[in-house]
Structure formats: structure tokens, C-alpha cells
């Protein structure tokens, strides 16, 4: 699935936002009692996907909104609103304008760290309140089925010896997801990440097509993206980027198993505007904690290749700090840190 | 034949009353939304996604596919009537469709568009059915070098889209490529020409440029003409005579086949197909000079190609799980949520899905034709709207179309800016078509070139040592040089026969597609 989904937002959104506006007019007078542990939303929640429809963020927003609504975990409906543009930055600056607004949430993943690190966003993750991490998915390092590289070690060795002869395709721009996941692993395997020929394509699909056609020698893409082509025997996975094996590709060794001390996850979660009260954070945290236990959530996750990796607000916040430090180091080593 | 029995199975799926209803609903909604200027297949599909998620996967995909090709089918309407293309794929249709409408032949143009769309769509489905599995190898044979060559070939159409003045056409095309460079550079993540505006990070949306330089500029031009050239023409000429049917059969057939193969390539798609087909027909036609002034072949060629390409884009989607365009990316997202993982195994693991969708496309295309033909006289009446009402309406549609995509007022200023640019270009005889071609192809051309050079470590020979790329570049060279030789030959002939001097260069009637759209009629 293209992570840099199309920019267009749709009429559906217009309908949604109209509903939000109407509702906002209706419940306008009420003020939220931020005291005590029993805060509840008083109007529909605007749930921002900082990308167009059809992409990863949109899918996450719509799926979680549906599960939360169906199982009545939130007292007001969630309305998904798409704010595409600038790799997420347009959506983030929109949410950032609504400080302390407890009726806004947005879905998030590593770009909330990577895009600001590359200097392409006015906001950073610290401008928002982490609510919960929901799931994660590893990257997969793949080659064509007939490639001479059998293990990640083979590829790393070649990248070390003659980086000019190997091109690795990825589905996101330099300094973003796929590139960082590749550079970190290559670095940990002892090669010079700044010399690796990383060829950015628009989305994992295009990168994999280029690999299949023999235009690139290897590719890095989300585990769920490569899965159908691996099952059909067109591609071979050298390793997945997580510490443990992924349920999506159970037969593939993890990087740790292949002797490379590096892990990279495409985690996904939910954030809110800055300065929410404790009880507001607790309200949403609890709702999402319940949500991941629902059968309909489990079913959807299985279809989409997501592995649950729940973290509450505090833990998610610490995790973000750590990740940010790690990404920052990798980006510095490939010379993309701004 | 195996495919045949599968297809029969597919019809079994598609002909169930429930799925028939969804095909009908899908194409109806698609074609209606597609007709509105500024709204294209992405808007249409996105609107239907929430509904689709509540449905059974096969029906949902049948419906969403219907919305997709329905929107492409209907997309030509606003191009022809209002010069306001809603989708990149129908831009080329406006080159001749709009002049036809202004000559009072809107009905005819719409009928041709509908028939060509139907044939293109059907040829596409036949292709999808017969050769989809083997075509995935064609899809992957196109790497960055090959795409670069294809884009170069596409850009050579600038010559045929320039009307009389190739220099002005080239300037216009270059400006188009420059507009395509705005935004975050995909290869280095560096910001280019954004001047600190976040709204420009992802570049200038094609739709803004197209609506600006075509629709809005046309509105400005009409205003300065103060109502002259208002529509009075008869629109009853819906039927095609035998000669016309014969005339469009060649372009439609070639357009359909060409469109399908170009559509199979991810990233190229309907737009490139329609432009290639248009410029090919212009070259082949004996009356090529009248292209851009309301030649019916100029409607048939791009319309058959874009519909066929829309179906062709299902090949990479279904057989590789790779979206070839923004629209199919949205469609892929929907498929995943519905629990369908497209890929090489889809046809064997879920034959009902694949063949059901294929069969539904046959039905959908017939439904579209039946839906559209009777409505044509009605649509053509749009042109009878008094200008005092029509012009504001066009402006409203442009604004809604642009704002509905980004919810950004910045984009509205851009729209106005491009409207003014388009108007000034027109006033100074700069053709707008090359500009739009540059915007559409420029970005992809640059990206593929740099990817190819990255892979080859900067070795330029990669473009000529790869056979497909070499052939495409050779074709591009031929298509650039052919008119030059043609001109030389004509000039020589012209010297022998001084009275035959209308050829090419100085013909004032050839000053670009849009400029001469305002020919005054009795």
C-alpha cells in the first residue's frame, strides 16, 4: 500500500466535516470539566488521518473508528477526517492549532518523528500528547527468488565489499521509513550506510515491481506488502526487521537471528493535541486498551497484517523519545539529519 | 478454453441480482460524479468506500471498480461541454471535444466519447481476461530507464500539440515541466521552489493547473468577449453518419489497444495513454491539421485510450498487488480492508473475485453506454444555459473541485493564478496543451531519470543499452524529426507549386487548440 497516498481528499470528508460542524454547533456551550477522573467527550470526535483516503493512516483511522464505535467504547462517534499533504505535516499543523482540544485525535506512525528530523515539518512529536501505541509491523528485506543472496549476511557482505554494485529499492523518500530501516540494519552489519545505493520509489508497490523486473537488486518494504509475492514464490525474504519473527512471515528469520543487532518497527498509534488533562488522556487510553481486546479488531488486524503491540500513554511517550534518538543517529550517519 | 469456463463462472457471480444492482449503482454513481468538473474517480471511490466496507467483499469490489471506470467514462462530459477536465485522463479529450461543442456539435462529440469509451472499456476487459497473467511480465519489464524513455516519448507530443508555433509550444511545455518540479524532491527529500509554503510540499496538484489554464482561462476569455460566441448552435446532431463511423473506427481501435498496454504500466496510465493516442492519430490522419479545431477523431482517440487504460490498470493491481495510479492505490487500500490481498495468487485462490470483477466490467460497460446515450441531449442542453449563468457555474465547479481535494484556500489562489496565466498565454498565442502535458509527465520523467542514474551509478548509457528504453527513445527521436522532414519536403514542394502554401508554420488557424475555439459562426 502506498504510504505516500494520493493527496486528494474526498467528498466523503466534506460530509464528515459538515456533520462535525453541525454537532459542534449543537454542543458548543458546554465546557469540559477537566477535573476528576470522569471526563467524557461531549461532542463527536474529529479523528484526523494526516493523509488521503486509502493509505496506511487512513486505513488505521477508519478501522479503529469503526471498532470503537461498534463496541461503544467511546461515548461520542469518531469522525474520520483526511488532512493530506506534506507527508503528514499539513495534518499535524492542523491538530497543533487546536491545543487542549480533547475532541481531536490523530493516527500516527514513524513519520511523526522522521519528517520533523528531516526538517520538513513545523511540528515535532513533542507538540502532541501520546495516547496509545496500537500495533507494529516489521520491514522485510527482500530479493528476487533467483537472486544469489540467500541470507541478510550475503547482502550485507556485498554491500560492504562493493556498495556500487547493489541498488536497493524502497517505497519512501530518503530519510523516511524504508531508508532508515535499511540504513540502520546495514550499519549494524558493519557496512557504510551512506554508501548504499538506496533508490526511492513512490510506495512499496512500485519498489517491489522494480525488484521483480530486475531493475533493483534488493528491496525493503513492509512485511504485509511483500507477503503475497513471497507466498507466490516470486520473492525471497532475507530477514524481517523486528527482534522476534513476524506472524505475517513466520518462516523468515529476524535480524537478531541473523546476527545483526538492530530492530526497526513500523509502529502505529494515536496522538492528541498538546496539554490534555490527565483524565482526558486516561479516558482515551482506556478506550483503546479495550479496543485491542475486541474480536472485530483482531479480525481486522489479521486481514491487514498488523501485530498488536499496545502501549499506554506514558510508555508510548518514553518509547517515542527512544525512537527519536535512534532515528536521529541513523539519519546523521547517512547525512540526512537537518 | 479454461478462461472461458472461468468467465462463465464469473458471469454467474456478476449476474446475481445483488451484484447486478451493485454494478449498476457503481457505474451510475461513478459516471455522475465523473461528469462534475473537478471531481474524478478518486473522489468517487472515496465517497463509496465507507459504504463498500459494510458489504460482502466481491460485491464491494464489483461496485468500486464500477465507480472507477464509470467516473472515467463520465469524465469526458465536462471536458467537452465546459473545457473543464476533472481527471488527467480526459484532458486530451477537451482538445477537440470542446471546439466541437462550441461549433454546436456537443451532442455528436458526447456520442463519440460515449461510444469510444464503451469500445475502449470493452477491449480493455477482453485484454484483462485473456492476457492478464502473462502481462504482469510486461509490467515489471518497465524499470526507471524504460519509464524515462516512455515519458520522453510522451513529451514529444508537445510538437503535435503546439499548433502552428512549435517554439511557443516548447516554451509552454518547459514551463509545465518546471511546475512539476515544485515540492519535496522524491530523490533527496530537498524542498524545491516551495517558498516556505507547506501547501507546496507535495507539489502543485495537476487538477489546479488543468482547471486554471483550461476552464478558468476560458471563462476569462468569454468575459472579455462580452458574450460573443454564445451558444445557439443546434445540438440535435446526435447521430453519426456512416462516414463518421468509418472515420472514428480506426482511431478508436488503435486507441483501445494502445491504451490497454500503456494502462498496464504502473505510473503511466490513462493520461499518458490518451495523449499518446491523440498525438498518434493526429500524425496518422490525413486531416491532421484540423485536430484541435473539432475533429471527431481527436475525441475518439483519447477517449478509447483512457477507458481501456483504466481497465488495463487492473492488471498490475490484480496480478501483482501493485497500484498503478492514485486511484488504484485507493482501491488497493479498500481491498486490503475487505480482506482481499491482490497478488499473483489471487486468480487461483479467489477465482470468484477475479472473474466476477471481469464479468461485471462487461456488464458495467454496457450499462454505461445505455445510461449515457439517452442523457446526451440533456447534457448538451447545458450549453443553452445563458452565459450569465453558465460562467459563474463553471467558476463554482472549479472552486469546489479544487477546494474539495485539499480544503486549502491556498490552492484556490493557485487556481486563480493559473487561470490568469492561462488567459495571458491564450492572449499571446501560447498553446495550453503542452503546459499541461509538461505538468503531467515532467515529474515522472525526472524521477525515473534520477532513479535510473542512481541504479547505473550515473552511467547515461543505461538509457540506450536497455532494449525497451532504446526503442522508445528512437521512436521519440523519429516523432520529433518527422515533422521537420515533412516540412522540408513540403517546402520543396511549395517552391514547385507556390499556391500550396498553407502547410504548417504560418497557418493562423493552427495557433493552438484553444485559441481558435472562438471562431465566430453564422
PDB file of C-alpha atoms in Angstrom, chain B residues 485-497:
ATOM      1  CA  UNK B 485      11.466  16.404 -42.583  1.00  0.00           C
ATOM      2  CA  UNK B 486       7.850  16.701 -43.550  1.00  0.00           C
ATOM      3  CA  UNK B 487       8.166  20.452 -43.514  1.00  0.00           C
ATOM      4  CA  UNK B 488      11.325  20.383 -45.582  1.00  0.00           C
ATOM      5  CA  UNK B 489       9.629  18.201 -48.121  1.00  0.00           C
ATOM      6  CA  UNK B 490       6.581  20.416 -48.214  1.00  0.00           C
ATOM      7  CA  UNK B 491       8.704  23.484 -48.514  1.00  0.00           C
ATOM      8  CA  UNK B 492      10.450  21.958 -51.505  1.00  0.00           C
ATOM      9  CA  UNK B 493       7.106  21.069 -52.978  1.00  0.00           C
ATOM     10  CA  UNK B 494       5.843  24.507 -52.062  1.00  0.00           C
ATOM     11  CA  UNK B 495       8.561  26.032 -54.162  1.00  0.00           C
ATOM     12  CA  UNK B 496       7.440  23.963 -57.117  1.00  0.00           C
ATOM     13  CA  UNK B 497       3.799  24.779 -56.558  1.00  0.00           C
TER      14      UNK B 497
END
